[in-house]
Amino acid sequence: DVVLTQSPATLSVTPGERISLSCRASESVDTYLHWYQQKPNESPRLLIKYASQSISGIPSRFSGSGSGTDFTLSINGVELEDLSIYYCQQGNSLPFTFGSGTKLEIK
Amino acid sequence: QVQLKESGPGLVQPSETLSLTCTVSGFSLTSYSVSWVRQPSGKGPEWMGRMWYDGDTAYNSALKSRLSISRDTSKNQVFLKMNSLQTDDTGTYYCTRDLWETFDYWGQGVMVTVSS
C-alpha cells in the first residue's frame, strides 16, 4: 500500500500568513494526489484534485503543486475559517490511502 | 443537488455484523461510483471499498475477507456489510461519491461504536 506522510502534524499560524503543508508518498503516485479539508465535527471536503487542479467553490487562496512523491498544499493568506485538519489522499493505486493529516491552529 | 446519507445502528456488539445503508440523491448510481470511507476518532480516513457505476466492486485488501458492498439502484441505495467486528472498527463511517478516485461529495457520516 502507498503510505502518505504529512508534515508537520500541527502548524500554528497567524491569520494572513502564507503557509505550505507537505505530503510525501512512499512511491510515485504521478499526479493522482488529492487534498481534503475537515473542520471539527464535519465531513471532509475536497479542496484540490490531481495535485494542482482547483475545485469549484473553493477559495482561490488554496493551491496545490507537486508530482511523483512530493506534494504541497499552499494557503495564501490564512483566514480563521481555514482552521481545520488537512488530509492528502492518493488515487494512483488500490487501496486508496490517506495521510494522517496536518492540523492548523491559531498561534 | 447531490446528497448522500448514511444510516445504521450506532452500537454493534463485538464479533457481530455491521450493516449500513447509503441513500443518495441528485445523481444516478449507474453513472457514478460510491465508496465507503471510515475514520477512527482522531485519525486519518481509511478507504474501505467501492461500488462501481457498472455494479462491480473493489475492496481494501485489509478488509476484503470481512466486507461486502452491494446496491439497489431502484432505491438509490448502496449497502455495506462487515462481519466479525472488533473494538478497533469503532469510528465514523462515510459514504462518498467516487469520481474516478476523488471523493467529491460526502455524507454526514454515522458513528459506529463496537462495544458490549
mmCIF file of C-alpha atoms in Angstrom:
data_model
loop_
_atom_site.group_PDB
_atom_site.id
_atom_site.type_symbol
_atom_site.label_atom_id
_atom_site.label_comp_id
_atom_site.label_asym_id
_atom_site.label_seq_id
_atom_site.Cartn_x
_atom_site.Cartn_y
_atom_site.Cartn_z
ATOM 1 C CA ASP A 1 0.000 0.000 0.000
ATOM 2 C CA VAL A 2 1.137 3.566 -0.658
ATOM 3 C CA VAL A 3 1.958 5.358 2.590
ATOM 4 C CA LEU A 4 1.385 9.109 2.664
ATOM 5 C CA THR A 5 3.390 11.055 5.238
ATOM 6 C CA GLN A 6 2.143 14.545 6.060
ATOM 7 C CA SER A 7 4.172 17.211 7.791
ATOM 8 C CA PRO A 8 4.059 18.957 10.063
ATOM 9 C CA ALA A 9 1.468 17.205 12.216
ATOM 10 C CA THR A 10 0.411 20.549 13.656
ATOM 11 C CA LEU A 11 1.051 24.026 12.320
ATOM 12 C CA SER A 12 0.466 27.176 14.361
ATOM 13 C CA VAL A 13 -0.396 30.093 12.130
ATOM 14 C CA THR A 14 -1.196 33.776 12.226
ATOM 15 C CA PRO A 15 -4.112 34.992 10.092
ATOM 16 C CA GLY A 16 -2.820 36.474 6.857
ATOM 17 C CA GLU A 17 0.226 34.203 6.644
ATOM 18 C CA ARG A 18 1.131 32.206 3.555
ATOM 19 C CA ILE A 19 1.691 28.588 4.561
ATOM 20 C CA SER A 20 2.654 25.295 2.963
ATOM 21 C CA LEU A 21 1.711 21.779 4.007
ATOM 22 C CA SER A 22 3.662 18.760 2.823
ATOM 23 C CA CYS A 23 2.569 15.301 1.711
ATOM 24 C CA ARG A 24 5.150 12.700 0.731
ATOM 25 C CA ALA A 25 4.288 9.365 -0.880
ATOM 26 C CA SER A 26 6.214 6.128 -0.315
ATOM 27 C CA GLU A 27 6.226 5.571 -4.091
ATOM 28 C CA SER A 28 5.283 7.623 -7.097
ATOM 29 C CA VAL A 29 1.591 8.446 -7.444
ATOM 30 C CA ASP A 30 2.116 10.608 -10.547
ATOM 31 C CA THR A 31 -0.375 13.450 -10.002
ATOM 32 C CA TYR A 32 -3.121 11.265 -8.522
ATOM 33 C CA LEU A 33 -2.918 13.174 -5.269
ATOM 34 C CA HIS A 34 -5.897 14.998 -3.777
ATOM 35 C CA TRP A 35 -6.349 17.291 -0.765
ATOM 36 C CA TYR A 36 -9.263 17.480 1.666
ATOM 37 C CA GLN A 37 -10.202 19.873 4.454
ATOM 38 C CA GLN A 38 -12.012 18.618 7.546
ATOM 39 C CA LYS A 39 -13.438 21.049 10.056
ATOM 40 C CA PRO A 40 -14.386 19.848 13.556
ATOM 41 C CA ASN A 41 -17.430 17.575 13.531
ATOM 42 C CA GLU A 42 -17.797 17.848 9.769
ATOM 43 C CA SER A 43 -17.181 15.532 6.846
ATOM 44 C CA PRO A 44 -14.059 16.033 4.733
ATOM 45 C CA ARG A 45 -14.363 18.380 1.753
ATOM 46 C CA LEU A 46 -12.418 18.049 -1.496
ATOM 47 C CA LEU A 47 -10.100 21.055 -1.893
ATOM 48 C CA ILE A 48 -7.669 20.243 -4.698
ATOM 49 C CA LYS A 49 -7.648 17.313 -7.136
ATOM 50 C CA TYR A 50 -4.854 15.815 -9.261
ATOM 51 C CA ALA A 51 -2.210 17.699 -7.292
ATOM 52 C CA SER A 52 -3.000 21.171 -8.629
ATOM 53 C CA GLN A 53 -6.490 21.340 -10.109
ATOM 54 C CA SER A 54 -8.874 23.717 -8.412
ATOM 55 C CA ILE A 55 -12.373 22.770 -7.295
ATOM 56 C CA SER A 56 -15.430 24.899 -7.966
ATOM 57 C CA GLY A 57 -16.459 26.848 -4.884
ATOM 58 C CA ILE A 58 -13.095 26.560 -3.123
ATOM 59 C CA PRO A 59 -11.430 29.940 -2.397
ATOM 60 C CA SER A 60 -8.570 30.836 -4.702
ATOM 61 C CA ARG A 61 -6.152 31.176 -1.767
ATOM 62 C CA PHE A 62 -5.854 27.363 -1.796
ATOM 63 C CA SER A 63 -3.430 25.899 -4.335
ATOM 64 C CA GLY A 64 -1.548 22.656 -4.831
ATOM 65 C CA SER A 65 1.647 21.558 -6.512
ATOM 66 C CA GLY A 66 3.892 18.562 -6.969
ATOM 67 C CA SER A 67 4.117 15.251 -8.759
ATOM 68 C CA GLY A 68 5.639 11.834 -8.160
ATOM 69 C CA THR A 69 6.280 11.594 -4.434
ATOM 70 C CA ASP A 70 6.356 15.191 -3.136
ATOM 71 C CA PHE A 71 3.322 17.431 -2.905
ATOM 72 C CA THR A 72 2.443 20.749 -1.322
ATOM 73 C CA LEU A 73 -0.813 22.418 -0.364
ATOM 74 C CA SER A 74 -0.443 26.174 -0.015
ATOM 75 C CA ILE A 75 -2.769 28.688 1.562
ATOM 76 C CA ASN A 76 -2.044 32.264 0.510
ATOM 77 C CA GLY A 77 -3.340 34.375 3.364
ATOM 78 C CA VAL A 78 -4.741 32.053 6.040
ATOM 79 C CA GLU A 79 -8.150 33.015 7.390
ATOM 80 C CA LEU A 80 -9.720 31.954 10.672
ATOM 81 C CA GLU A 81 -12.208 29.755 8.823
ATOM 82 C CA ASP A 82 -9.260 27.700 7.488
ATOM 83 C CA LEU A 83 -8.550 26.221 10.919
ATOM 84 C CA SER A 84 -9.056 22.554 10.144
ATOM 85 C CA ILE A 85 -7.251 19.305 9.562
ATOM 86 C CA TYR A 86 -5.928 18.806 6.028
ATOM 87 C CA TYR A 87 -5.531 15.342 4.523
ATOM 88 C CA CYS A 88 -3.896 14.181 1.341
ATOM 89 C CA GLN A 89 -5.158 11.094 -0.497
ATOM 90 C CA GLN A 90 -3.679 9.102 -3.361
ATOM 91 C CA GLY A 91 -5.763 7.608 -6.125
ATOM 92 C CA ASN A 92 -2.982 6.046 -8.184
ATOM 93 C CA SER A 93 -3.315 2.508 -6.884
ATOM 94 C CA LEU A 94 -5.647 0.406 -4.769
ATOM 95 C CA PRO A 95 -6.201 0.596 -1.932
ATOM 96 C CA PHE A 96 -6.643 4.352 -1.990
ATOM 97 C CA THR A 97 -4.888 5.739 1.047
ATOM 98 C CA PHE A 98 -4.952 8.926 3.094
ATOM 99 C CA GLY A 99 -2.299 10.705 5.103
ATOM 100 C CA SER A 100 -2.599 11.197 8.851
ATOM 101 C CA GLY A 101 -3.311 14.899 8.465
ATOM 102 C CA THR A 102 -1.935 18.329 9.318
ATOM 103 C CA LYS A 103 -3.864 20.314 11.896
ATOM 104 C CA LEU A 104 -3.910 24.086 11.503
ATOM 105 C CA GLU A 105 -4.258 26.043 14.719
ATOM 106 C CA ILE A 106 -4.021 29.668 15.721
ATOM 107 C CA LYS A 107 -0.674 30.808 17.091
ATOM 108 C CA GLN B 1 -28.345 18.774 -5.560
ATOM 109 C CA VAL B 2 -26.048 15.875 -4.736
ATOM 110 C CA GLN B 3 -26.682 14.309 -1.337
ATOM 111 C CA LEU B 4 -25.620 11.135 0.415
ATOM 112 C CA LYS B 5 -26.915 9.965 3.773
ATOM 113 C CA GLU B 6 -25.726 7.040 5.858
ATOM 114 C CA SER B 7 -27.980 5.114 8.193
ATOM 115 C CA GLY B 8 -27.493 2.194 10.509
ATOM 116 C CA PRO B 9 -27.001 1.199 14.133
ATOM 117 C CA GLY B 10 -24.733 3.277 16.312
ATOM 118 C CA LEU B 11 -23.776 0.366 18.566
ATOM 119 C CA VAL B 12 -22.622 -3.083 17.498
ATOM 120 C CA GLN B 13 -21.567 -5.972 19.711
ATOM 121 C CA PRO B 14 -18.058 -7.411 19.244
ATOM 122 C CA SER B 15 -17.993 -10.285 16.718
ATOM 123 C CA GLU B 16 -21.321 -9.136 15.249
ATOM 124 C CA THR B 17 -22.039 -7.807 11.747
ATOM 125 C CA LEU B 18 -22.325 -4.138 10.828
ATOM 126 C CA SER B 19 -24.950 -3.209 8.250
ATOM 127 C CA LEU B 20 -25.084 0.329 6.857
ATOM 128 C CA THR B 21 -27.145 1.933 4.116
ATOM 129 C CA CYS B 22 -26.169 4.909 1.980
ATOM 130 C CA THR B 23 -29.119 6.644 0.324
ATOM 131 C CA VAL B 24 -28.164 9.000 -2.485
ATOM 132 C CA SER B 25 -29.975 11.719 -4.401
ATOM 133 C CA GLY B 26 -29.054 14.127 -7.155
ATOM 134 C CA PHE B 27 -27.114 11.569 -9.196
ATOM 135 C CA SER B 28 -27.522 8.073 -10.570
ATOM 136 C CA LEU B 29 -25.746 5.013 -9.186
ATOM 137 C CA THR B 30 -25.434 3.755 -12.767
ATOM 138 C CA SER B 31 -23.402 6.850 -13.720
ATOM 139 C CA TYR B 32 -21.262 7.365 -10.617
ATOM 140 C CA SER B 33 -19.399 5.070 -8.248
ATOM 141 C CA VAL B 34 -19.820 5.201 -4.461
ATOM 142 C CA SER B 35 -17.112 4.442 -1.933
ATOM 143 C CA TRP B 36 -17.233 3.754 1.773
ATOM 144 C CA VAL B 37 -14.618 5.501 3.913
ATOM 145 C CA ARG B 38 -14.240 5.181 7.669
ATOM 146 C CA GLN B 39 -12.397 7.293 10.198
ATOM 147 C CA PRO B 40 -11.419 6.314 13.736
ATOM 148 C CA SER B 41 -11.691 9.193 16.155
ATOM 149 C CA GLY B 42 -8.639 11.445 15.902
ATOM 150 C CA LYS B 43 -7.139 9.564 12.957
ATOM 151 C CA GLY B 44 -6.998 9.845 9.192
ATOM 152 C CA PRO B 45 -9.645 8.343 6.929
ATOM 153 C CA GLU B 46 -9.415 4.796 5.572
ATOM 154 C CA TRP B 47 -10.863 3.761 2.215
ATOM 155 C CA MET B 48 -12.881 0.584 2.634
ATOM 156 C CA GLY B 49 -14.252 -0.234 -0.780
ATOM 157 C CA ARG B 50 -16.158 0.903 -3.819
ATOM 158 C CA MET B 51 -19.331 0.092 -5.713
ATOM 159 C CA TRP B 52 -18.576 0.883 -9.316
ATOM 160 C CA TYR B 53 -21.224 2.535 -11.512
ATOM 161 C CA ASP B 54 -21.405 -0.701 -13.532
ATOM 162 C CA GLY B 55 -22.127 -2.842 -10.474
ATOM 163 C CA ASP B 56 -18.615 -4.183 -9.971
ATOM 164 C CA THR B 57 -16.914 -3.860 -6.590
ATOM 165 C CA ALA B 58 -13.414 -3.225 -5.250
ATOM 166 C CA TYR B 59 -12.263 -3.718 -1.669
ATOM 167 C CA ASN B 60 -9.402 -2.722 0.549
ATOM 168 C CA SER B 61 -7.378 -5.906 0.864
ATOM 169 C CA ALA B 62 -7.082 -5.319 4.622
ATOM 170 C CA LEU B 63 -10.861 -5.675 4.963
ATOM 171 C CA LYS B 64 -11.761 -7.841 1.985
ATOM 172 C CA SER B 65 -12.370 -11.034 3.953
ATOM 173 C CA ARG B 66 -14.952 -9.295 6.169
ATOM 174 C CA LEU B 67 -16.527 -6.751 3.828
ATOM 175 C CA SER B 68 -19.338 -6.803 1.281
ATOM 176 C CA ILE B 69 -20.743 -3.861 -0.689
ATOM 177 C CA SER B 70 -23.930 -4.116 -2.732
ATOM 178 C CA ARG B 71 -26.608 -1.820 -4.136
ATOM 179 C CA ASP B 72 -30.238 -1.404 -5.102
ATOM 180 C CA THR B 73 -30.376 1.062 -7.986
ATOM 181 C CA SER B 74 -34.189 1.241 -7.873
ATOM 182 C CA LYS B 75 -33.958 2.640 -4.353
ATOM 183 C CA ASN B 76 -30.778 4.692 -4.930
ATOM 184 C CA GLN B 77 -29.081 2.812 -2.114
ATOM 185 C CA VAL B 78 -25.655 1.307 -1.525
ATOM 186 C CA PHE B 79 -25.131 -1.169 1.297
ATOM 187 C CA LEU B 80 -22.137 -2.077 3.436
ATOM 188 C CA LYS B 81 -21.891 -5.256 5.475
ATOM 189 C CA MET B 82 -18.859 -6.077 7.558
ATOM 190 C CA ASN B 83 -18.638 -9.068 9.853
ATOM 191 C CA SER B 84 -16.563 -10.042 12.886
ATOM 192 C CA LEU B 85 -16.446 -6.501 14.234
ATOM 193 C CA GLN B 86 -13.865 -5.645 16.880
ATOM 194 C CA THR B 87 -13.292 -2.564 19.028
ATOM 195 C CA ASP B 88 -10.816 -1.094 16.535
ATOM 196 C CA ASP B 89 -13.651 -0.936 13.989
ATOM 197 C CA THR B 90 -15.141 1.874 16.070
ATOM 198 C CA GLY B 91 -15.316 5.167 14.195
ATOM 199 C CA THR B 92 -17.329 7.292 11.799
ATOM 200 C CA TYR B 93 -18.404 5.631 8.564
ATOM 201 C CA TYR B 94 -18.974 7.756 5.468
ATOM 202 C CA CYS B 95 -20.286 7.057 2.027
ATOM 203 C CA THR B 96 -18.874 9.255 -0.709
ATOM 204 C CA ARG B 97 -19.479 9.875 -4.361
ATOM 205 C CA ASP B 98 -16.396 8.463 -6.007
ATOM 206 C CA LEU B 99 -15.443 10.412 -9.115
ATOM 207 C CA TRP B 100 -12.527 8.457 -10.535
ATOM 208 C CA GLU B 101 -10.804 8.114 -7.167
ATOM 209 C CA THR B 102 -11.563 11.586 -5.897
ATOM 210 C CA PHE B 103 -14.297 11.798 -3.298
ATOM 211 C CA ASP B 104 -16.215 14.888 -4.296
ATOM 212 C CA TYR B 105 -19.326 14.581 -2.123
ATOM 213 C CA TRP B 106 -19.560 13.045 1.336
ATOM 214 C CA GLY B 107 -22.414 12.012 3.560
ATOM 215 C CA GLN B 108 -22.660 13.386 7.085
ATOM 216 C CA GLY B 109 -21.286 10.128 8.449
ATOM 217 C CA VAL B 110 -22.607 7.671 11.009
ATOM 218 C CA MET B 111 -20.773 7.000 14.258
ATOM 219 C CA VAL B 112 -20.386 3.292 14.962
ATOM 220 C CA THR B 113 -19.245 2.033 18.354
ATOM 221 C CA VAL B 114 -18.224 -1.579 18.828
ATOM 222 C CA SER B 115 -18.789 -2.475 22.452
ATOM 223 C CA SER B 116 -20.527 -4.988 24.624
#
